[in-house]
Short mmCIF file of C-alpha atoms in Angstrom, two decimals:
data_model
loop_
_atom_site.label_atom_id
_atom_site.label_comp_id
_atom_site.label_asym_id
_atom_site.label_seq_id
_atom_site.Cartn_x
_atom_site.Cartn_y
_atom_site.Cartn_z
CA UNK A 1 2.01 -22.27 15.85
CA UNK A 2 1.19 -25.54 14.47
CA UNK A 3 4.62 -27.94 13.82
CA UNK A 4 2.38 -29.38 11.01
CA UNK A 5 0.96 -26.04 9.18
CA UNK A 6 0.95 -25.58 5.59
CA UNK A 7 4.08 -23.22 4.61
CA UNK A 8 3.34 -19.53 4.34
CA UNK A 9 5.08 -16.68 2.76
CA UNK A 10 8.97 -16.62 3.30
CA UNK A 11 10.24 -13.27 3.55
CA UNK A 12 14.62 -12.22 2.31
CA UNK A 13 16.51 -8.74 2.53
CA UNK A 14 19.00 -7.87 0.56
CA UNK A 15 21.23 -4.36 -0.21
CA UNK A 16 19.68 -2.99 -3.42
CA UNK A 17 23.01 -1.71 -4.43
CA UNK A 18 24.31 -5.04 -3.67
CA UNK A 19 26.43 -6.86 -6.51
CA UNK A 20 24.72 -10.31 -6.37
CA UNK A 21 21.51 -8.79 -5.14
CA UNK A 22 19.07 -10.59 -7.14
CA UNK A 23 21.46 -14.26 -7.06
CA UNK A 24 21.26 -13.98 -3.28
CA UNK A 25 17.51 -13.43 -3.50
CA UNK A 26 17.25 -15.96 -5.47
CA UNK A 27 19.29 -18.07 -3.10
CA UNK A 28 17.44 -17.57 -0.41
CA UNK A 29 13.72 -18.59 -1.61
CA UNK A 30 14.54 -21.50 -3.64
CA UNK A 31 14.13 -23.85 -1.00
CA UNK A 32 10.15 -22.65 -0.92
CA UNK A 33 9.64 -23.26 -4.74
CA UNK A 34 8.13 -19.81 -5.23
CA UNK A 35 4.41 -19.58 -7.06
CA UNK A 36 5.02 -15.66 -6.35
CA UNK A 37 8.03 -13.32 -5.38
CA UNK A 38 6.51 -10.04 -4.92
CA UNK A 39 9.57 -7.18 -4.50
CA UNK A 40 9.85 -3.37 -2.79
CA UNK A 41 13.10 -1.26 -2.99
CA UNK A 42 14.23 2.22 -3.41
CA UNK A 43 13.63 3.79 -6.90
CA UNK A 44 16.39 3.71 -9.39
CA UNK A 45 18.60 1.25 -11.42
CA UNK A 46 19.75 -0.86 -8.62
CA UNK A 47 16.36 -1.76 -8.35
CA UNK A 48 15.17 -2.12 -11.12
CA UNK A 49 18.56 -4.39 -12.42
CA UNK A 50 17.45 -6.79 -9.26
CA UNK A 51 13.70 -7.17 -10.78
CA UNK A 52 16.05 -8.11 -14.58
CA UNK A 53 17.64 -10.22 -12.73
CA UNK A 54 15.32 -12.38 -10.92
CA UNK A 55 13.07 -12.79 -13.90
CA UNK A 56 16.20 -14.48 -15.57
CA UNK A 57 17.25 -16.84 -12.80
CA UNK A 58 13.66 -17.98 -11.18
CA UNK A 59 11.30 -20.80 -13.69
CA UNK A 60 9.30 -19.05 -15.79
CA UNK A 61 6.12 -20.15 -13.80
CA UNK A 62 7.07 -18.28 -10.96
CA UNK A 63 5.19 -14.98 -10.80
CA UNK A 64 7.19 -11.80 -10.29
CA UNK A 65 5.72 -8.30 -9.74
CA UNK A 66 6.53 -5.71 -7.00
CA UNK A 67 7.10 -2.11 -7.10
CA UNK A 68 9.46 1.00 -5.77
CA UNK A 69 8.90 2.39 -1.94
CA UNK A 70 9.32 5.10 0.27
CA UNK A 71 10.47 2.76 2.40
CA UNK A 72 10.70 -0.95 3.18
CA UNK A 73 9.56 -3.60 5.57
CA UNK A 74 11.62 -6.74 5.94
CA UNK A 75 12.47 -9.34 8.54
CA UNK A 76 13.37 -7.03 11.21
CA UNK A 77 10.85 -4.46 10.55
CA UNK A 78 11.94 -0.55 8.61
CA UNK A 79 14.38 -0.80 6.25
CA UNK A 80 15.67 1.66 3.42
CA UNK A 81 17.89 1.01 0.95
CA UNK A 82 17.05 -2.48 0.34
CA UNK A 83 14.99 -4.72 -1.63
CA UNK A 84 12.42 -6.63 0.23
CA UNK A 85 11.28 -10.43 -1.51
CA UNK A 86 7.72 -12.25 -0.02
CA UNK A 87 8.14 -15.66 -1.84
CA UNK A 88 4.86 -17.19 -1.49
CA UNK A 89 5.08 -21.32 -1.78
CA UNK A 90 3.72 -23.27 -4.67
CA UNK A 91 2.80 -25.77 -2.18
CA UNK A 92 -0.16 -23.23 -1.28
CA UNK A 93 -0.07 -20.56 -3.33
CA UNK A 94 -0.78 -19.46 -7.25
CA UNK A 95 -1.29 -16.69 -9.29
CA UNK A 96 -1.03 -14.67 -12.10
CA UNK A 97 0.04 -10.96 -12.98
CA UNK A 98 -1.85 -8.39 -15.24
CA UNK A 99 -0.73 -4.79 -16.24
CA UNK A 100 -3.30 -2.38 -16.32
CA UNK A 101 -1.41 0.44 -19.01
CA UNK A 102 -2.34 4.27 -20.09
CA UNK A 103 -3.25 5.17 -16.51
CA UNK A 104 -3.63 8.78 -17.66
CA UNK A 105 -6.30 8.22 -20.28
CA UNK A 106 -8.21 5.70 -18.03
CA UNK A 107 -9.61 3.07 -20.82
CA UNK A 108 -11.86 1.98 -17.96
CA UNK A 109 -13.63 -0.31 -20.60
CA UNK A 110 -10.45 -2.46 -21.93
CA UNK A 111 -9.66 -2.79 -17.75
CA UNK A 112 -12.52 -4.13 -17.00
CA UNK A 113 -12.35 -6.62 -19.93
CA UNK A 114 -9.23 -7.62 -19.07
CA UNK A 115 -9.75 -8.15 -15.92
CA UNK A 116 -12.94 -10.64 -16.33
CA UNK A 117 -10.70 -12.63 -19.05
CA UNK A 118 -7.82 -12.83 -16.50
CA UNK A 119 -10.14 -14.31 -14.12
CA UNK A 120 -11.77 -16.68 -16.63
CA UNK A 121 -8.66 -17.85 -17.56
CA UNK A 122 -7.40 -18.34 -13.79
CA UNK A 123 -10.47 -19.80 -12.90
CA UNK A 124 -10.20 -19.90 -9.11
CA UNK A 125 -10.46 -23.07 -7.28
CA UNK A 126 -13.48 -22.86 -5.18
CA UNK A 127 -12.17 -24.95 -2.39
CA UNK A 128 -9.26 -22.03 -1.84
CA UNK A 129 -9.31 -18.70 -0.64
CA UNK A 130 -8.83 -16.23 -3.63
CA UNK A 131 -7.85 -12.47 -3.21
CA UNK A 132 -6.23 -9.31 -5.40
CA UNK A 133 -3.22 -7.64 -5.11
CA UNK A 134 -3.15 -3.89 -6.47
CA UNK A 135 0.11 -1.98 -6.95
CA UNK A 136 -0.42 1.40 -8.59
CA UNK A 137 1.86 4.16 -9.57
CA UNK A 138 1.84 6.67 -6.84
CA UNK A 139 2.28 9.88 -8.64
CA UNK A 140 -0.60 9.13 -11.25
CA UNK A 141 -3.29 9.84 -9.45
CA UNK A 142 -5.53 7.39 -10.80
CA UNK A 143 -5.94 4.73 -8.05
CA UNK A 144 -9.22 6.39 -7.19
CA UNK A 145 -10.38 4.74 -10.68
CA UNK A 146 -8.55 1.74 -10.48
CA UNK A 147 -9.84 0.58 -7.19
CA UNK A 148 -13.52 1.03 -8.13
CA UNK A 149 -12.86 -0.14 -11.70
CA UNK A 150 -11.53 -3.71 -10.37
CA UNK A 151 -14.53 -3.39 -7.90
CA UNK A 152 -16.84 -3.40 -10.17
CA UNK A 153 -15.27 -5.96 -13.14
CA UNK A 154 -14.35 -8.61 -10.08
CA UNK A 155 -16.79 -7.75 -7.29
CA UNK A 156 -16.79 -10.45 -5.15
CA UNK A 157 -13.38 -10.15 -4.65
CA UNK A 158 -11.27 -8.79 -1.86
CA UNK A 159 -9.08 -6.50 -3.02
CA UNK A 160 -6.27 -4.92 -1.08
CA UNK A 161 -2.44 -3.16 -2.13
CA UNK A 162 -0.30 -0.10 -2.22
CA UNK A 163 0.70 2.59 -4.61
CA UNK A 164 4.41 3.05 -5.34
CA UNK A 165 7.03 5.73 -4.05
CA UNK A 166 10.14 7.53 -4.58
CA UNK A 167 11.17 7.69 -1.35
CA UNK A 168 10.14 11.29 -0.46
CA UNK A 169 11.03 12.84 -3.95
CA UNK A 170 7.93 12.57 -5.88
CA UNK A 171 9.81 12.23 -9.06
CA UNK A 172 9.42 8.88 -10.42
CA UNK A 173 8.28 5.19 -9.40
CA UNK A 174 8.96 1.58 -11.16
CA UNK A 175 6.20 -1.12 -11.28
CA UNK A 176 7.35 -4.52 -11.73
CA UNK A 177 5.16 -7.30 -13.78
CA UNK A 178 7.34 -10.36 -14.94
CA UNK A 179 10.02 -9.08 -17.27
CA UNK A 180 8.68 -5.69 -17.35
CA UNK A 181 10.35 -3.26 -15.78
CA UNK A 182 7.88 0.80 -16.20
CA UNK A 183 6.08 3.53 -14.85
CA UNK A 184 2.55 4.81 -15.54
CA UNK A 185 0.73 1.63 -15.34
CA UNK A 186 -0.51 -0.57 -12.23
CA UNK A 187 0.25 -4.52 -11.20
CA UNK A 188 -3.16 -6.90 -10.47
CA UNK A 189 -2.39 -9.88 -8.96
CA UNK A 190 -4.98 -12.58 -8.95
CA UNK A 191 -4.09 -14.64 -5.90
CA UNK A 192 -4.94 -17.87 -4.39
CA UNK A 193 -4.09 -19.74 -1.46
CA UNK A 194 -5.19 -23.12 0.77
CA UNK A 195 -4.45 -20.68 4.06
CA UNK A 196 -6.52 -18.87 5.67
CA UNK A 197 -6.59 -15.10 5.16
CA UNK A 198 -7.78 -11.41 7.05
CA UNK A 199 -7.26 -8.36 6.66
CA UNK A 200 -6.08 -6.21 8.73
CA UNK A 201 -6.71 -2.03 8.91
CA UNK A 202 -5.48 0.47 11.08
CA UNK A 203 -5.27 4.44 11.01
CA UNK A 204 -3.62 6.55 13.71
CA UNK A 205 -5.89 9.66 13.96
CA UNK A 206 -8.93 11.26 16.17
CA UNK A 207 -10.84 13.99 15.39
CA UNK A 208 -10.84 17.43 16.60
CA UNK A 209 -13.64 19.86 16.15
CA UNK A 210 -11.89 21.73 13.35
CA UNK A 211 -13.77 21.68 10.04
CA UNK A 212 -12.66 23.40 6.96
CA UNK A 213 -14.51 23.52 3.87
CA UNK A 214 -12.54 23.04 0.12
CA UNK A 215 -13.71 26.20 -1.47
CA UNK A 216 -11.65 26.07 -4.70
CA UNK A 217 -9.53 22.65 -6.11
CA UNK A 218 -8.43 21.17 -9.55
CA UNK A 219 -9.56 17.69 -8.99
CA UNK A 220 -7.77 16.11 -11.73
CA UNK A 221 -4.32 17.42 -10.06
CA UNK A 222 -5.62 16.80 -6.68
CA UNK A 223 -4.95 20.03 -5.70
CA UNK A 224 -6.54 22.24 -3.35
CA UNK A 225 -5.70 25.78 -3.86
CA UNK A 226 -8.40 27.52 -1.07
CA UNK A 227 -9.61 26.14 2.37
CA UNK A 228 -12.70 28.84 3.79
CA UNK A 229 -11.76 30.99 0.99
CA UNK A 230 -8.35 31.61 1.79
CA UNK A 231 -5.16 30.15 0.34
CA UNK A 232 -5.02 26.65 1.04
CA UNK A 233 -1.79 25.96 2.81
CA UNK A 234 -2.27 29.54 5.22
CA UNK A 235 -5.62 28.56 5.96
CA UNK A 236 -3.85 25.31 7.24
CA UNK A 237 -1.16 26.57 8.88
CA UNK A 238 -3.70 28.91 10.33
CA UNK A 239 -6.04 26.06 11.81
CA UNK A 240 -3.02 23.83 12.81
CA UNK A 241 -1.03 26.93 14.95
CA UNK A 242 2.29 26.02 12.66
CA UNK A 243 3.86 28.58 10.86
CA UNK A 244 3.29 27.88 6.69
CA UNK A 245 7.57 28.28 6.90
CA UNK A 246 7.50 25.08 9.44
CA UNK A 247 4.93 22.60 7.39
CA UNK A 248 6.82 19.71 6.75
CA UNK A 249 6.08 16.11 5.84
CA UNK A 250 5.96 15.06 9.49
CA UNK A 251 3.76 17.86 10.10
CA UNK A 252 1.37 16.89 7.76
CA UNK A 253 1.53 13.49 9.01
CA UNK A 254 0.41 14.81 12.68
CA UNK A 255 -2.18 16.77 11.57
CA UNK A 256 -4.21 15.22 8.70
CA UNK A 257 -7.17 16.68 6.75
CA UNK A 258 -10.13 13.79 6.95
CA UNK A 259 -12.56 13.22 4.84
CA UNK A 260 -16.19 11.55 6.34
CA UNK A 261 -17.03 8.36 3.55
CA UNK A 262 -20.06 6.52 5.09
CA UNK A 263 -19.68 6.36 9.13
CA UNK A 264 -16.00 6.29 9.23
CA UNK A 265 -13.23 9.29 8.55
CA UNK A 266 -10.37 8.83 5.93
CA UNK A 267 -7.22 10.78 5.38
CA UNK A 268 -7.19 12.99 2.30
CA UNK A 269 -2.61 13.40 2.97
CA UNK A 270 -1.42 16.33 2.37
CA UNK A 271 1.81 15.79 0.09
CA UNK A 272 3.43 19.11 -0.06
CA UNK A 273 2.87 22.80 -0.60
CA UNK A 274 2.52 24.34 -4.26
CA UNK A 275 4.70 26.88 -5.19
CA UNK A 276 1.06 29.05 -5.27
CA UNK A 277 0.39 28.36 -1.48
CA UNK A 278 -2.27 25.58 -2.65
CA UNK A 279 -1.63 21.77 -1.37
CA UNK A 280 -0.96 18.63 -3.37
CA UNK A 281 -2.70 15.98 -1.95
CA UNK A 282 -1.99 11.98 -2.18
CA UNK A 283 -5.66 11.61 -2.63
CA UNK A 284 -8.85 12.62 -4.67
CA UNK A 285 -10.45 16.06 -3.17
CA UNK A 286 -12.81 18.30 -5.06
CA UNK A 287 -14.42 21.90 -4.27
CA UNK A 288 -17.33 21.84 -1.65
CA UNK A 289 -15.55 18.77 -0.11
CA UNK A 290 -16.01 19.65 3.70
CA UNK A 291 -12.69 18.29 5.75
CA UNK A 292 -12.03 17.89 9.21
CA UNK A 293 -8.50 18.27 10.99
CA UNK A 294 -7.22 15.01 12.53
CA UNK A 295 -4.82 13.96 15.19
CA UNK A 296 -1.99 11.74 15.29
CA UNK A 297 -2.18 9.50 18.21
CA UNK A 298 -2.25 6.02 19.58
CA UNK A 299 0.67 5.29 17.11
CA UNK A 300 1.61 1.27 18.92
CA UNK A 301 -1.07 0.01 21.11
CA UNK A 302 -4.09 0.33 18.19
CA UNK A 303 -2.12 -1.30 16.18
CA UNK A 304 -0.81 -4.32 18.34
CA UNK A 305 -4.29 -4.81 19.18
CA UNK A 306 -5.63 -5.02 15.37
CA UNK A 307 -3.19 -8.33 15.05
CA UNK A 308 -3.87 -9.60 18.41
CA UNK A 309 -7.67 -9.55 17.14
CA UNK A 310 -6.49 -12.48 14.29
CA UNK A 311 -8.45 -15.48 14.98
CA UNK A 312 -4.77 -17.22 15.00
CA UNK A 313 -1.11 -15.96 15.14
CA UNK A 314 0.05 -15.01 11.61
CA UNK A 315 2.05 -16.88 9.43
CA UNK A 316 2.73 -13.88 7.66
CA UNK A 317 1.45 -10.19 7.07
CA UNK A 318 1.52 -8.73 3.96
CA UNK A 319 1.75 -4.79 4.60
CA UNK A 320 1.20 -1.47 2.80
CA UNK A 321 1.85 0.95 5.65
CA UNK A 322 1.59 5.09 4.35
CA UNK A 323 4.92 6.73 4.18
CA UNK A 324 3.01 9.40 6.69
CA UNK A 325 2.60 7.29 9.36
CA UNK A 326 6.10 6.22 8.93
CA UNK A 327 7.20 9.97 9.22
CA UNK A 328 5.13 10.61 12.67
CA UNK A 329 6.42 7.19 14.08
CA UNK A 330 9.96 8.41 13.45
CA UNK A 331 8.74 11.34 14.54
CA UNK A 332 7.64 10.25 18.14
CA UNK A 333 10.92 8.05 18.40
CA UNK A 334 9.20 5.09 18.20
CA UNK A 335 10.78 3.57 14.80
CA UNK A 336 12.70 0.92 17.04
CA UNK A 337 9.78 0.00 18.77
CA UNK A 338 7.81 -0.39 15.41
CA UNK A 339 10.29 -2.52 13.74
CA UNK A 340 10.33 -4.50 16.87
CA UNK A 341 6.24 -5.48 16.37
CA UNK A 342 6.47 -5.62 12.80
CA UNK A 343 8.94 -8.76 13.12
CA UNK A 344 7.38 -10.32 15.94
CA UNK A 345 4.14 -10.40 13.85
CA UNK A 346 6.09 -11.40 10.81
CA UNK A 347 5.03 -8.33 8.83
CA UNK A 348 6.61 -7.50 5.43
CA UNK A 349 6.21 -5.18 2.56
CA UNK A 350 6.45 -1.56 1.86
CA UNK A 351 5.96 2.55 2.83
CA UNK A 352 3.39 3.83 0.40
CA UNK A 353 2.42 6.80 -0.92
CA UNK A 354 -1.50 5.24 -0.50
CA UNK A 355 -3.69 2.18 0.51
CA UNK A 356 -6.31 0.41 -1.36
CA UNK A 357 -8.81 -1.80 0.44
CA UNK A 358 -12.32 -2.30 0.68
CA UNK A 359 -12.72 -0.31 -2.93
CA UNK A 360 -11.36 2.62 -1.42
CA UNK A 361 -8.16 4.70 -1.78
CA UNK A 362 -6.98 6.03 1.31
CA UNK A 363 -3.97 7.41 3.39
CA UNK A 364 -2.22 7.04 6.38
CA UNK A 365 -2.99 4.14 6.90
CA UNK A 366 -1.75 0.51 7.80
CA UNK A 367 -3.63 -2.37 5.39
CA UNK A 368 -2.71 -5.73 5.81
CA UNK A 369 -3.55 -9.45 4.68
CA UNK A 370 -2.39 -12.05 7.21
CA UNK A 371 -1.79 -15.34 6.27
CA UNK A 372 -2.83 -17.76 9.07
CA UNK A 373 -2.82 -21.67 8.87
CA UNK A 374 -6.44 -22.79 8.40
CA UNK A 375 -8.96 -23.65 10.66
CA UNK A 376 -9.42 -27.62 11.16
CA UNK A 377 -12.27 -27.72 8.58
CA UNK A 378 -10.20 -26.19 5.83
CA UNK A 379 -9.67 -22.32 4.53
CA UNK A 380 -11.19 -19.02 5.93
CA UNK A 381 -11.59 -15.50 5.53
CA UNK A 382 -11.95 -12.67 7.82
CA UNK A 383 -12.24 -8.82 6.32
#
């Protein structure tokens, strides 16, 4: 790496239950005059007092926004329990932070209003790189909407983010915008940046020759309550030789249920099984949708070749990795080794319960934007 590059995102840990959590955060990425802290920790008030308490001790022009996990990334790769802090320089970065509110009636119209004034009023520098940042509440079930909404109000920009979590409780998660600290809603980020930027994807599954066909589902709950006519979550356990007694998390995470969008396959994650014998899914599904079973493989070596592929070693990767893959890495025994790559590739961010990118809402999956220093003849962009 260049002695001379342009600074790029700085990335602190703390304790969420720490006393002095948000001072010591505060601490730690003053030195980097911070256009942006973005912020990930464990639902609850711990967290939520750290997000109070940066917004009173950083300027007023810095940014804030961030959101509750089910799980962190930090400086030396997993982490639970603490809050996470990517302070992005004001010597090459600025933005600006939008809620999007009343995710369960969808006012698709006022979003996409709002989103056009935000960017009128940001008006992006053309000579800089200029991308989105989405964080949505995991347990509303709207990202589906979201993702194509901002789509289609900003369309030539690239889009990519996370949707909250509550570790693996499915209860409750926080969204963080400035001084506001609530649920229900999603964070927009309009970012931009002299760097250079990519994304990066990656998704840990092959296909098998198993196809099962959604027979009955209540889209709006994102339920599935019959696979081939039978009960959803027998039918699975049926095609996936585990007991319905034995489905766990992990389990789900090994063998996914994928969905075939254009030429590629996308996870449709199973969250959990309904006290009916139907199953909750972290994604949209609706009846007639046919499915094939996936597995989980290739968990290290994919993905240490997606960043290798970077025209330039990272400054910085921004990461919304799905808590499912997190489950089948631990899974394997590989968490260690994980960790290890994520800090040797300077990756930060957070376990999600979903991914957005390329106008899409997906799952088990690894999306990225890496931060590189730019090319002699100014920024780039690789997606």
């Amino acid at each position: 790496m260049r002695d001379d590059a342009p600074p790029g995102p700085l990335t602190v840990e703390v304790r969420a239950d720490a006393p002095d959590a948000a001072a010591r955060i505060v601490a730690l990425v003053a030195p980097c005059d911070p256009a942006i802290v973005l912020i990930f920790g464990p639902q609850g008030t711990a967290f939520e007092a750290v997000a109070r308490g940066l917004r009173a001790r950083l300027p007023a022009n810095c940014t804030i926004a961030g959101c509750s996990s089910a799980g962190e990334i930090g400086p030396c790769g997993y982490a639970s329990g603490s809050v996470v802090a990517v302070a992005f320089p004001s010597a090459t970065f600025r933005g600006q932070a939008m809620v999007l509110r009343d995710l369960p009636f969808l006012p698709v119209s006022d979003w996409m209003a709002d989103l056009r004034r935000m960017q009128a009023a940001f008006r992006p520098d053309p000579r800089r790189k200029t991308f989105g940042i989405l964080l949505a509440d995991g347990l509303a079930g709207q990202e589906d909407v979201l993702v194509a909404t901002i789509e289609a109000a900003l369309p030539a920009l690239p889009v990519l983010g996370g949707s909250a979590g509550d570790g693996l409780d499915f209860r409750r998660t926080t969204l963080i915008a400035d001084g506001e600290v609530t649920t229900d809603v999603a964070v927009f980020l309009m970012v931009e940046t002299d760097l250079s930027v990519a994304e990066v994807t990656f998704a840990h599954f092959s296909l098998s020759d198993t196809l099962a066909v959604v027979t009955d589902a209540i889209p709006e709950r994102r339920l599935i309550l019959e696979l081939n006519a039978e009960p959803a979550a027998a039918e699975y356990a049926r095609l996936t030789g585990i007991p319905q007694d034995r489905l766990t998390p992990t389990e789900f995470a090994r063998h996914p249920l994928l969905l075939k969008m254009g030429k590629r396959h996308h996870v449709r994650a199973i969250r959990g099984i309904t006290e009916e014998g139907g199953l909750s899914l972290l994604s949209a599904i609706d009846t007639g949708t046919v499915l094939r079973l996936g597995r989980a493989e290739d968990l290290i070596h994919g993905f240490v070749g997606a960043i290798e592929a970077l025209p330039r070693p990272p400054l910085m990767v921004l990461g919304f990795d799905c808590i499912l893959r997190r489950l089948a890495i631990e899974r394997a025994g590989l968490s260690a080794t994980m960790s290890d790559m994520f800090a040797r590739y300077r990756i930060a961010g957070f376990s999600t319960y979903g991914e957005q990118h390329s106008g899409m809402h997906v799952n088990q999956t690894f999306v990225g934007l890496a931060f590189m220093p730019p090319e002699s003849g100014g920024a780039d962009v690789a997606a």
